[in-house]
């Protein structure tokens, strides 16, 4: 099957379908690299970054500092927390691909530095949710730093979409061979590798739509995983006891129709990811054929997590729990020994400084909140330390009027499902501090709402966050976590990495 060439990494993780308690898994099998990769090369290392859309963690993984597409992708590009790059949600008014974003953070995103280092840069797929809109420069806007630009206009689609191809609109229909977006991204990246200048290093950022809705599988994968269902373990269909009011409103247990819907969605998500497996296999084989595999770092990750039935929530993200803030992270490359697991926390804001570090750029010159994790993957190449704690933040969205199908809930909500289960709201605005080291695995969250609601979890004893222990924990611990949170919410640059 398509997953096989990835070895025990992506393929076995998707069969398990359960969170792991680690923070970074290094790609095995075809995506491994032994001592030979650390041999000196005159040309800098190449880099490939694959970012899927809404893929929950089923391996080890990294933490996303916000569980929503556009703010998270903005954090990947800038290496900054949302409170510093200013992207609050997926709308233009929330700064997603807005003129303000383009004039500020986008002009300092890491591809700009790669271009200055003479990297050949290639982008294909989803960029930011509002990219290509009329009020955001339309398709003629090409973010600085990119030599080859094949960006999706708007949010994820598999067919019937438009691309900005180097600033010109290219419309696509519903013919599989010409239009299926995941395969188009793959094919154009392979063409780029054939036509590149062999004397210069390259950077590819590939952003397929999978496994985002509408979950349209390629024809050859539409019958895959016929018997798969959403896992019934952990917090699946558990009541949201002692949690923020949004988690207390779903009916529990879930209805039979909701469970059927969930299982169908879960299966279709896997089917769309089968084409991403194909993408990785073809890329690895191409890198081998052009004798670049041993000098190329490959990163595989997602923009945010996703839930399918946890705490009786239907399908979405936007919550503070592990299933929404944990995403896969798999890496291979020069100097990285195969089959490692790094347990120190890694964030999506660390991708930009890590990529710059690999390229030999002085990361201290970049305005980033994250830190390179190259030292954790390849200790022989770099020295470094792990952070003791970090921030997760989300700005909730709602509508000024009540949802017509759920008038009793009143205004201020959004992402409502037929059973009046709403996934977001204005007061679903929160900030969390997460402590993860050898002695503690804690999460402390404060909501910006009329209740000043607080949630706290000890994930060592309660990995599925079933019990809010805020009323049980020692008040001195709460005070420490509160003070850390206050400092993190206003941190910038170095202060985000070394707060004690």
Coordinates of C-alpha atoms in Angstrom, one line a residue:
X1 CA 0.0 0.0 0.0
X2 CA 1.1 3.6 -0.4
X3 CA 2.2 4.0 3.2
X4 CA 4.7 1.1 3.0
X5 CA 7.8 3.1 1.8
X6 CA 7.6 5.3 4.9
X7 CA 8.6 2.3 7.0
X8 CA 7.3 2.2 10.6
X9 CA 6.8 5.9 10.9
X10 CA 3.7 7.5 9.3
X11 CA 2.1 4.3 8.3
X12 CA 2.1 2.5 11.7
X13 CA 1.1 5.7 13.5
X14 CA -2.0 6.1 11.5
X15 CA -3.0 2.5 12.2
X16 CA -2.6 3.1 16.0
X17 CA -4.5 6.3 15.9
X18 CA -3.5 7.3 19.5
X19 CA -1.4 10.1 21.0
X20 CA 2.1 9.4 22.1
X21 CA 3.9 11.2 25.0
X22 CA 6.9 12.3 23.1
X23 CA 7.7 15.5 21.3
X24 CA 9.8 14.5 18.2
X25 CA 10.1 11.4 16.2
X26 CA 12.9 11.1 13.6
X27 CA 11.9 9.4 10.3
X28 CA 13.0 5.8 9.9
X29 CA 13.3 3.5 6.9
X30 CA 13.7 5.4 3.6
X31 CA 13.8 8.7 5.4
X32 CA 16.8 7.8 7.7
X33 CA 20.3 9.0 7.4
X34 CA 23.4 7.5 9.1
X35 CA 26.9 8.7 9.7
X36 CA 27.7 9.1 6.0
X37 CA 25.3 12.1 5.9
X38 CA 27.5 14.0 8.3
X39 CA 30.4 14.0 5.9
X40 CA 31.5 17.5 4.8
X41 CA 29.8 18.9 1.7
X42 CA 30.8 22.1 -0.1
X43 CA 27.2 22.9 -0.9
X44 CA 24.8 23.8 2.0
X45 CA 22.1 21.2 2.9
X46 CA 18.8 21.2 1.0
X47 CA 15.6 21.3 3.0
X48 CA 12.1 20.0 2.3
X49 CA 9.2 21.0 4.6
X50 CA 5.8 19.2 4.2
X51 CA 2.9 20.8 6.1
X52 CA -0.4 18.9 6.0
X53 CA -3.7 20.5 7.0
X54 CA -5.5 19.5 10.2
X55 CA -3.6 16.3 10.9
X56 CA -3.8 15.3 14.5
X57 CA -0.9 13.6 16.3
X58 CA -0.7 9.9 16.2
X59 CA 3.1 9.5 16.6
X60 CA 5.3 11.6 18.7
X61 CA 5.1 15.2 17.6
X62 CA 5.5 18.9 18.2
X63 CA 3.2 21.4 19.9
X64 CA 1.5 24.0 17.9
X65 CA 1.3 27.3 19.8
X66 CA -2.2 27.9 18.5
X67 CA -4.8 25.3 17.3
X68 CA -6.0 27.1 14.1
X69 CA -4.8 27.1 10.5
X70 CA -3.8 30.7 9.6
X71 CA -2.3 31.7 13.0
X72 CA -0.4 28.5 13.1
X73 CA 0.9 28.7 9.6
X74 CA 1.9 32.3 10.3
X75 CA 3.8 31.1 13.3
X76 CA 5.6 28.5 11.2
X77 CA 6.7 31.1 8.7
X78 CA 7.8 33.7 11.2
X79 CA 8.9 31.7 14.2
X80 CA 6.7 33.9 16.4
X81 CA 3.9 33.5 18.8
X82 CA 0.5 34.9 17.6
X83 CA 0.6 37.8 20.0
X84 CA 3.8 39.0 18.1
X85 CA 2.9 38.3 14.5
X86 CA -0.7 39.5 15.1
X87 CA -2.7 36.9 13.2
X88 CA -5.7 36.0 15.4
X89 CA -7.9 33.8 13.2
X90 CA -8.6 32.7 9.7
X91 CA -10.3 35.9 8.5
X92 CA -8.9 39.0 6.9
X93 CA -10.1 41.1 9.8
X94 CA -8.2 38.7 12.0
X95 CA -5.0 39.6 10.0
X96 CA -4.9 36.4 7.9
X97 CA -2.9 37.3 4.8
X98 CA -4.0 40.9 5.3
X99 CA -2.1 44.0 4.0
X100 CA -0.9 44.5 7.5
X101 CA 0.5 41.0 7.7
X102 CA 2.2 41.4 4.2
X103 CA 3.9 44.7 5.2
X104 CA 5.1 43.4 8.5
X105 CA 5.6 39.8 9.6
X106 CA 5.5 38.3 6.0
X107 CA 8.4 40.5 5.0
X108 CA 10.6 39.0 7.7
X109 CA 9.5 35.3 7.3
X110 CA 12.3 32.8 7.0
X111 CA 12.1 32.3 3.2
X112 CA 13.3 35.9 2.9
X113 CA 16.6 34.9 4.6
X114 CA 16.9 31.7 2.6
X115 CA 16.7 33.7 -0.7
X116 CA 19.4 35.9 0.6
X117 CA 21.5 32.8 1.2
X118 CA 21.1 31.9 -2.5
X119 CA 18.7 29.0 -1.8
X120 CA 16.4 28.1 -4.7
X121 CA 12.9 28.4 -3.1
X122 CA 9.8 26.5 -4.2
X123 CA 6.3 26.7 -2.7
X124 CA 3.2 24.7 -3.7
X125 CA -0.2 24.2 -2.0
X126 CA -2.1 26.0 0.7
X127 CA -0.4 29.1 2.0
X128 CA -2.8 31.1 4.3
X129 CA -6.6 30.9 4.3
X130 CA -7.2 34.3 2.8
X131 CA -4.4 34.3 0.4
X132 CA -5.4 35.5 -3.1
X133 CA -8.4 37.5 -2.0
X134 CA -9.1 40.8 -3.7
X135 CA -8.5 42.8 -0.5
X136 CA -5.2 40.9 0.1
X137 CA -3.4 41.7 -3.2
X138 CA -5.3 39.1 -5.3
X139 CA -3.2 36.4 -7.0
X140 CA -0.6 38.9 -8.1
X141 CA 0.9 39.0 -4.6
X142 CA 3.9 36.8 -4.2
X143 CA 5.4 36.8 -0.7
X144 CA 9.1 37.8 -0.7
X145 CA 11.7 35.1 -0.7
X146 CA 10.0 32.7 -3.2
X147 CA 11.4 31.9 -6.6
X148 CA 8.7 29.5 -7.7
X149 CA 5.2 30.1 -6.4
X150 CA 2.2 27.8 -6.9
X151 CA -0.2 28.9 -4.1
X152 CA -3.8 27.9 -3.6
X153 CA -6.3 30.8 -3.5
X154 CA -8.2 30.4 -0.2
X155 CA -8.7 27.4 1.9
X156 CA -8.1 23.7 1.2
X157 CA -9.7 22.1 -1.8
X158 CA -8.9 19.0 -3.9
X159 CA -10.6 20.0 -7.1
X160 CA -12.2 23.2 -8.6
X161 CA -9.8 25.7 -7.2
X162 CA -7.5 28.5 -8.5
X163 CA -3.7 28.8 -8.1
X164 CA -1.4 31.8 -8.2
X165 CA 1.4 30.5 -10.4
X166 CA 4.1 33.1 -10.1
X167 CA 1.5 35.8 -9.8
X168 CA -0.8 34.6 -12.6
X169 CA -4.2 32.9 -11.9
X170 CA -4.5 29.3 -13.0
X171 CA -7.9 27.7 -12.8
X172 CA -8.5 24.0 -12.1
X173 CA -11.5 21.7 -12.5
X174 CA -12.3 18.2 -11.5
X175 CA -10.1 16.0 -13.7
X176 CA -8.0 13.7 -11.6
X177 CA -4.9 13.7 -13.8
X178 CA -4.7 17.4 -14.2
X179 CA -6.3 18.8 -11.1
X180 CA -6.1 16.7 -8.0
X181 CA -4.2 19.1 -5.8
X182 CA -2.0 16.8 -3.7
X183 CA -0.7 15.1 -6.8
X184 CA -0.3 18.4 -8.6
X185 CA 1.9 19.6 -5.8
X186 CA 3.9 16.4 -6.0
X187 CA 4.4 16.6 -9.7
X188 CA 5.4 20.2 -9.8
X189 CA 7.9 19.7 -7.0
X190 CA 9.5 16.9 -9.0
X191 CA 9.7 19.1 -12.1
X192 CA 11.4 21.8 -10.0
X193 CA 14.0 19.3 -8.8
X194 CA 14.7 18.2 -12.4
X195 CA 15.1 21.8 -13.5
X196 CA 17.0 23.3 -10.5
X197 CA 20.5 24.5 -10.6
X198 CA 22.7 21.7 -9.2
X199 CA 25.2 24.2 -7.9
X200 CA 22.9 25.8 -5.4
X201 CA 20.9 24.4 -2.5
X202 CA 17.1 24.3 -2.5
X203 CA 14.2 24.7 -0.2
X204 CA 10.7 23.3 -0.9
X205 CA 7.6 23.9 1.2
X206 CA 4.8 21.6 0.1
X207 CA 1.4 22.1 1.7
X208 CA -1.2 19.6 0.5
X209 CA -4.9 19.9 1.5
X210 CA -5.1 16.6 3.2
X211 CA -6.6 15.7 5.6
X212 CA -8.8 18.8 5.7
X213 CA -12.4 18.8 4.6
X214 CA -14.0 18.1 2.1
X215 CA -11.9 14.9 2.4
X216 CA -11.9 14.0 -1.3
X217 CA -9.6 11.0 -1.8
X218 CA -7.8 10.2 -5.1
X219 CA -9.6 7.5 -7.2
X220 CA -7.1 4.8 -6.3
X221 CA -7.5 5.4 -2.6
X222 CA -11.3 5.7 -2.3
X223 CA -11.7 2.2 -1.0
X224 CA -8.8 2.2 1.3
X225 CA -9.3 1.6 5.1
X226 CA -12.9 0.4 4.6
X227 CA -13.2 -0.9 8.1
X228 CA -11.5 1.9 10.0
X229 CA -13.3 3.8 12.7
X230 CA -12.4 6.7 15.0
X231 CA -10.6 5.3 18.1
X232 CA -12.9 4.9 21.1
X233 CA -10.1 5.4 23.7
X234 CA -8.9 8.3 25.8
X235 CA -11.4 11.1 26.1
X236 CA -13.6 9.8 23.2
X237 CA -17.3 10.6 24.0
X238 CA -16.4 11.5 27.6
X239 CA -18.4 14.3 29.3
X240 CA -16.6 17.7 29.5
X241 CA -16.9 17.8 33.3
X242 CA -15.4 20.9 35.1
X243 CA -14.3 22.4 31.7
X244 CA -15.0 25.7 30.0
X245 CA -18.8 26.0 29.2
X246 CA -18.2 25.2 25.5
X247 CA -17.1 21.7 26.5
X248 CA -20.0 21.2 28.8
X249 CA -22.7 21.8 26.1
X250 CA -22.4 18.7 23.9
X251 CA -24.9 15.9 24.4
X252 CA -23.3 12.9 26.1
X253 CA -23.3 10.1 25.0
X254 CA -23.2 11.1 21.4
X255 CA -26.1 10.1 19.1
X256 CA -25.8 7.2 16.7
X257 CA -25.9 9.6 13.7
X258 CA -23.1 11.6 15.1
X259 CA -20.9 8.5 15.6
X260 CA -21.6 7.4 12.0
X261 CA -20.7 10.8 10.7
X262 CA -17.5 10.8 12.8
X263 CA -16.4 7.3 11.5
X264 CA -17.0 8.3 7.9
X265 CA -15.0 11.5 8.3
X266 CA -12.2 9.6 10.0
X267 CA -11.9 7.1 7.2
X268 CA -12.0 9.8 4.5
X269 CA -9.2 11.7 6.3
X270 CA -7.0 8.6 6.1
X271 CA -7.9 8.1 2.4
X272 CA -6.7 11.6 1.6
X273 CA -3.5 11.1 3.5
X274 CA -2.7 8.1 1.4
X275 CA -1.8 10.5 -1.4
X276 CA 0.5 12.3 0.9
X277 CA 2.3 9.0 1.5
X278 CA 2.6 8.8 -2.2
X279 CA 4.1 12.3 -2.3
X280 CA 6.7 11.5 0.3
X281 CA 7.7 8.3 -1.4
X282 CA 8.1 10.0 -4.8
X283 CA 10.1 12.9 -3.3
X284 CA 12.5 10.5 -1.5
X285 CA 13.0 8.5 -4.7
X286 CA 13.6 11.6 -6.7
X287 CA 16.2 12.9 -4.2
X288 CA 17.9 9.5 -4.5
X289 CA 17.9 9.6 -8.2
X290 CA 19.5 13.1 -8.3
X291 CA 22.0 12.2 -5.6
X292 CA 20.7 14.7 -3.1
X293 CA 19.0 12.6 -0.5
X294 CA 22.0 12.4 1.8
X295 CA 22.3 16.2 1.8
X296 CA 18.7 17.0 2.3
X297 CA 16.7 17.5 5.5
X298 CA 13.0 16.4 5.3
X299 CA 10.5 17.7 7.8
X300 CA 7.0 16.4 8.0
X301 CA 4.4 18.1 10.2
X302 CA 0.9 19.8 10.2
X303 CA -0.5 23.2 11.1
X304 CA -2.8 22.1 13.9
X305 CA -4.4 19.0 15.4
X306 CA -7.9 17.8 15.1
X307 CA -10.6 16.1 17.2
X308 CA -13.1 13.5 16.2
X309 CA -15.4 12.8 19.2
X310 CA -13.2 13.6 22.1
X311 CA -15.3 15.0 25.0
X312 CA -18.3 14.5 22.6
X313 CA -17.2 17.3 20.3
X314 CA -17.9 16.4 16.7
X315 CA -15.0 17.5 14.4
X316 CA -12.8 20.6 14.5
X317 CA -9.8 22.1 16.3
X318 CA -9.6 25.4 18.4
X319 CA -9.4 23.7 21.8
X320 CA -6.6 23.7 24.3
X321 CA -6.3 19.9 24.7
X322 CA -3.6 17.6 23.4
X323 CA -5.6 16.4 20.5
X324 CA -5.8 19.9 19.0
X325 CA -2.4 21.3 19.9
X326 CA -0.2 18.2 19.1
X327 CA 0.8 17.5 15.5
X328 CA 3.2 15.0 13.9
X329 CA 6.8 16.0 13.5
X330 CA 9.2 13.6 11.7
X331 CA 12.6 14.6 10.5
X332 CA 15.5 13.0 8.6
X333 CA 18.8 14.6 7.5
X334 CA 22.6 14.9 7.7
X335 CA 24.0 14.1 11.1
X336 CA 20.7 12.7 12.4
X337 CA 21.0 9.1 13.6
X338 CA 18.0 6.9 12.6
X339 CA 15.2 5.8 14.8
X340 CA 15.6 8.4 17.5
X341 CA 12.9 9.9 19.7
X342 CA 13.6 13.3 21.3
X343 CA 11.4 13.9 24.3
X344 CA 12.1 17.6 24.9
X345 CA 9.2 19.8 23.8
X346 CA 9.4 21.2 20.3
X347 CA 7.1 23.9 19.0
X348 CA 6.0 25.0 15.5
X349 CA 7.7 28.3 16.2
X350 CA 10.9 26.3 16.3
X351 CA 10.8 25.3 12.7
X352 CA 11.9 28.6 11.2
X353 CA 15.0 29.0 13.5
X354 CA 15.9 25.3 13.0
X355 CA 15.7 25.7 9.2
X356 CA 17.8 28.9 9.4
X357 CA 20.3 27.1 11.7
X358 CA 20.7 24.3 9.2
X359 CA 21.4 26.9 6.5
X360 CA 24.2 28.4 8.6
X361 CA 22.3 31.7 9.3
X362 CA 23.0 33.4 12.6
X363 CA 19.5 32.8 14.2
X364 CA 20.1 35.6 16.7
X365 CA 19.8 38.1 13.9
X366 CA 16.2 36.9 13.1
X367 CA 13.2 38.2 15.0
X368 CA 11.9 34.8 16.3
X369 CA 10.4 33.6 19.5
X370 CA 11.3 30.0 18.8
X371 CA 14.6 28.2 19.1
X372 CA 16.5 25.8 16.9
X373 CA 16.1 22.1 17.8
X374 CA 19.0 21.0 15.6
X375 CA 21.1 20.4 18.7
X376 CA 18.5 17.9 20.0
X377 CA 18.3 16.0 16.7
X378 CA 22.0 16.1 15.9
X379 CA 24.1 16.7 19.1
X380 CA 27.3 16.3 17.1
X381 CA 26.4 19.3 15.1
X382 CA 25.1 21.8 17.7
X383 CA 24.9 22.4 21.4
X384 CA 21.7 23.6 22.9
X385 CA 19.2 23.4 25.7
X386 CA 15.5 22.6 25.9
X387 CA 12.9 25.1 27.1
X388 CA 11.2 24.5 30.4
X389 CA 7.8 25.7 29.4
X390 CA 5.9 27.5 26.7
X391 CA 2.7 29.2 25.6
X392 CA -0.4 28.1 23.8
X393 CA -2.9 30.9 22.8
X394 CA -6.2 31.1 20.9
X395 CA -8.6 34.0 20.1
X396 CA -12.1 32.7 19.8
X397 CA -14.5 33.6 17.0
X398 CA -18.2 34.1 17.1
X399 CA -21.2 35.6 15.3
X400 CA -23.0 38.7 16.5
X401 CA -26.4 37.0 15.9
X402 CA -27.6 33.6 17.1
X403 CA -27.2 30.5 14.9
X404 CA -30.6 30.0 13.2
X405 CA -30.5 26.3 14.1
X406 CA -29.5 26.9 17.7
X407 CA -31.3 30.1 18.8
X408 CA -31.4 29.1 22.5
X409 CA -27.7 29.3 22.7
X410 CA -27.7 33.0 21.9
X411 CA -25.1 35.1 19.9
X412 CA -21.4 34.9 20.1
X413 CA -20.8 31.3 18.8
X414 CA -19.6 29.8 15.6
X415 CA -18.8 26.4 14.0
X416 CA -22.1 25.0 15.1
X417 CA -23.2 21.5 14.2
X418 CA -26.8 20.2 13.7
X419 CA -27.1 19.0 17.3
X420 CA -26.3 22.5 18.5
X421 CA -22.8 21.6 19.4
X422 CA -20.7 24.7 18.7
X423 CA -16.9 24.4 18.4
X424 CA -16.0 28.1 19.0
X425 CA -17.2 31.3 20.6
X426 CA -15.9 34.8 21.4
X427 CA -15.2 33.7 25.0
X428 CA -13.3 30.6 23.8
X429 CA -10.3 32.9 24.1
X430 CA -7.6 31.5 26.3
X431 CA -3.9 31.3 27.0
X432 CA -2.1 28.3 28.5
X433 CA 1.3 27.7 29.9
X434 CA 2.6 24.1 29.4
X435 CA 5.4 22.7 31.5
X436 CA 7.0 19.6 30.2
X437 CA 10.3 18.2 31.6
X438 CA 11.6 15.2 33.5
X439 CA 9.7 16.1 36.7
X440 CA 6.5 17.9 35.5
X441 CA 3.9 17.6 32.7
X442 CA 1.4 20.3 33.5
X443 CA -1.0 22.5 31.6
X444 CA -2.5 25.7 33.1
X445 CA -5.1 27.7 31.1
X446 CA -7.0 30.9 31.7
X447 CA -10.0 32.0 29.7
X448 CA -10.9 35.6 28.9
X449 CA -14.5 35.3 29.8
X450 CA -17.0 36.5 32.5
X451 CA -16.1 33.5 34.7
X452 CA -12.4 34.0 34.4
X453 CA -12.5 30.2 34.0
X454 CA -9.3 28.2 34.8
X455 CA -8.3 24.7 33.8
X456 CA -5.3 22.7 34.9
X457 CA -4.2 19.2 34.1
X458 CA -1.4 16.9 35.3
X459 CA -0.7 14.9 32.2
X460 CA 1.6 12.5 33.9
X461 CA -1.3 11.0 35.9
X462 CA -4.0 12.1 33.5
X463 CA -2.7 12.0 29.9
X464 CA -6.2 12.5 28.4
X465 CA -7.0 15.6 30.5
X466 CA -10.2 14.1 32.0
X467 CA -9.9 15.8 35.4
X468 CA -9.5 19.6 35.9
X469 CA -7.4 19.7 39.1
X470 CA -7.5 23.5 39.6
X471 CA -9.4 23.2 42.9
X472 CA -7.2 20.4 44.2
X473 CA -3.7 21.6 43.4
X474 CA -1.5 23.5 45.9
X475 CA -2.2 27.3 45.5
X476 CA 1.5 28.0 45.3
X477 CA 1.7 25.9 42.1
X478 CA -1.2 27.9 40.7
X479 CA 0.6 31.1 41.5
X480 CA 3.8 30.0 39.8
X481 CA 1.9 28.9 36.7
X482 CA -0.1 32.2 36.6
X483 CA 3.1 34.2 36.8
X484 CA 4.7 32.2 34.0
X485 CA 1.6 32.7 31.9
X486 CA 1.6 36.5 32.4
X487 CA 5.3 36.7 31.4
X488 CA 4.8 34.5 28.3
X489 CA 1.8 36.5 27.1
X490 CA 4.0 39.6 26.7
X491 CA 7.3 37.8 25.7
X492 CA 9.2 38.6 22.6
X493 CA 12.3 37.0 21.1
X494 CA 14.8 35.8 23.7
X495 CA 12.4 36.4 26.6
X496 CA 10.1 33.7 25.1
X497 CA 12.9 31.1 25.3
X498 CA 14.6 31.7 28.7
X499 CA 11.8 32.7 31.1
X500 CA 12.3 31.2 34.6

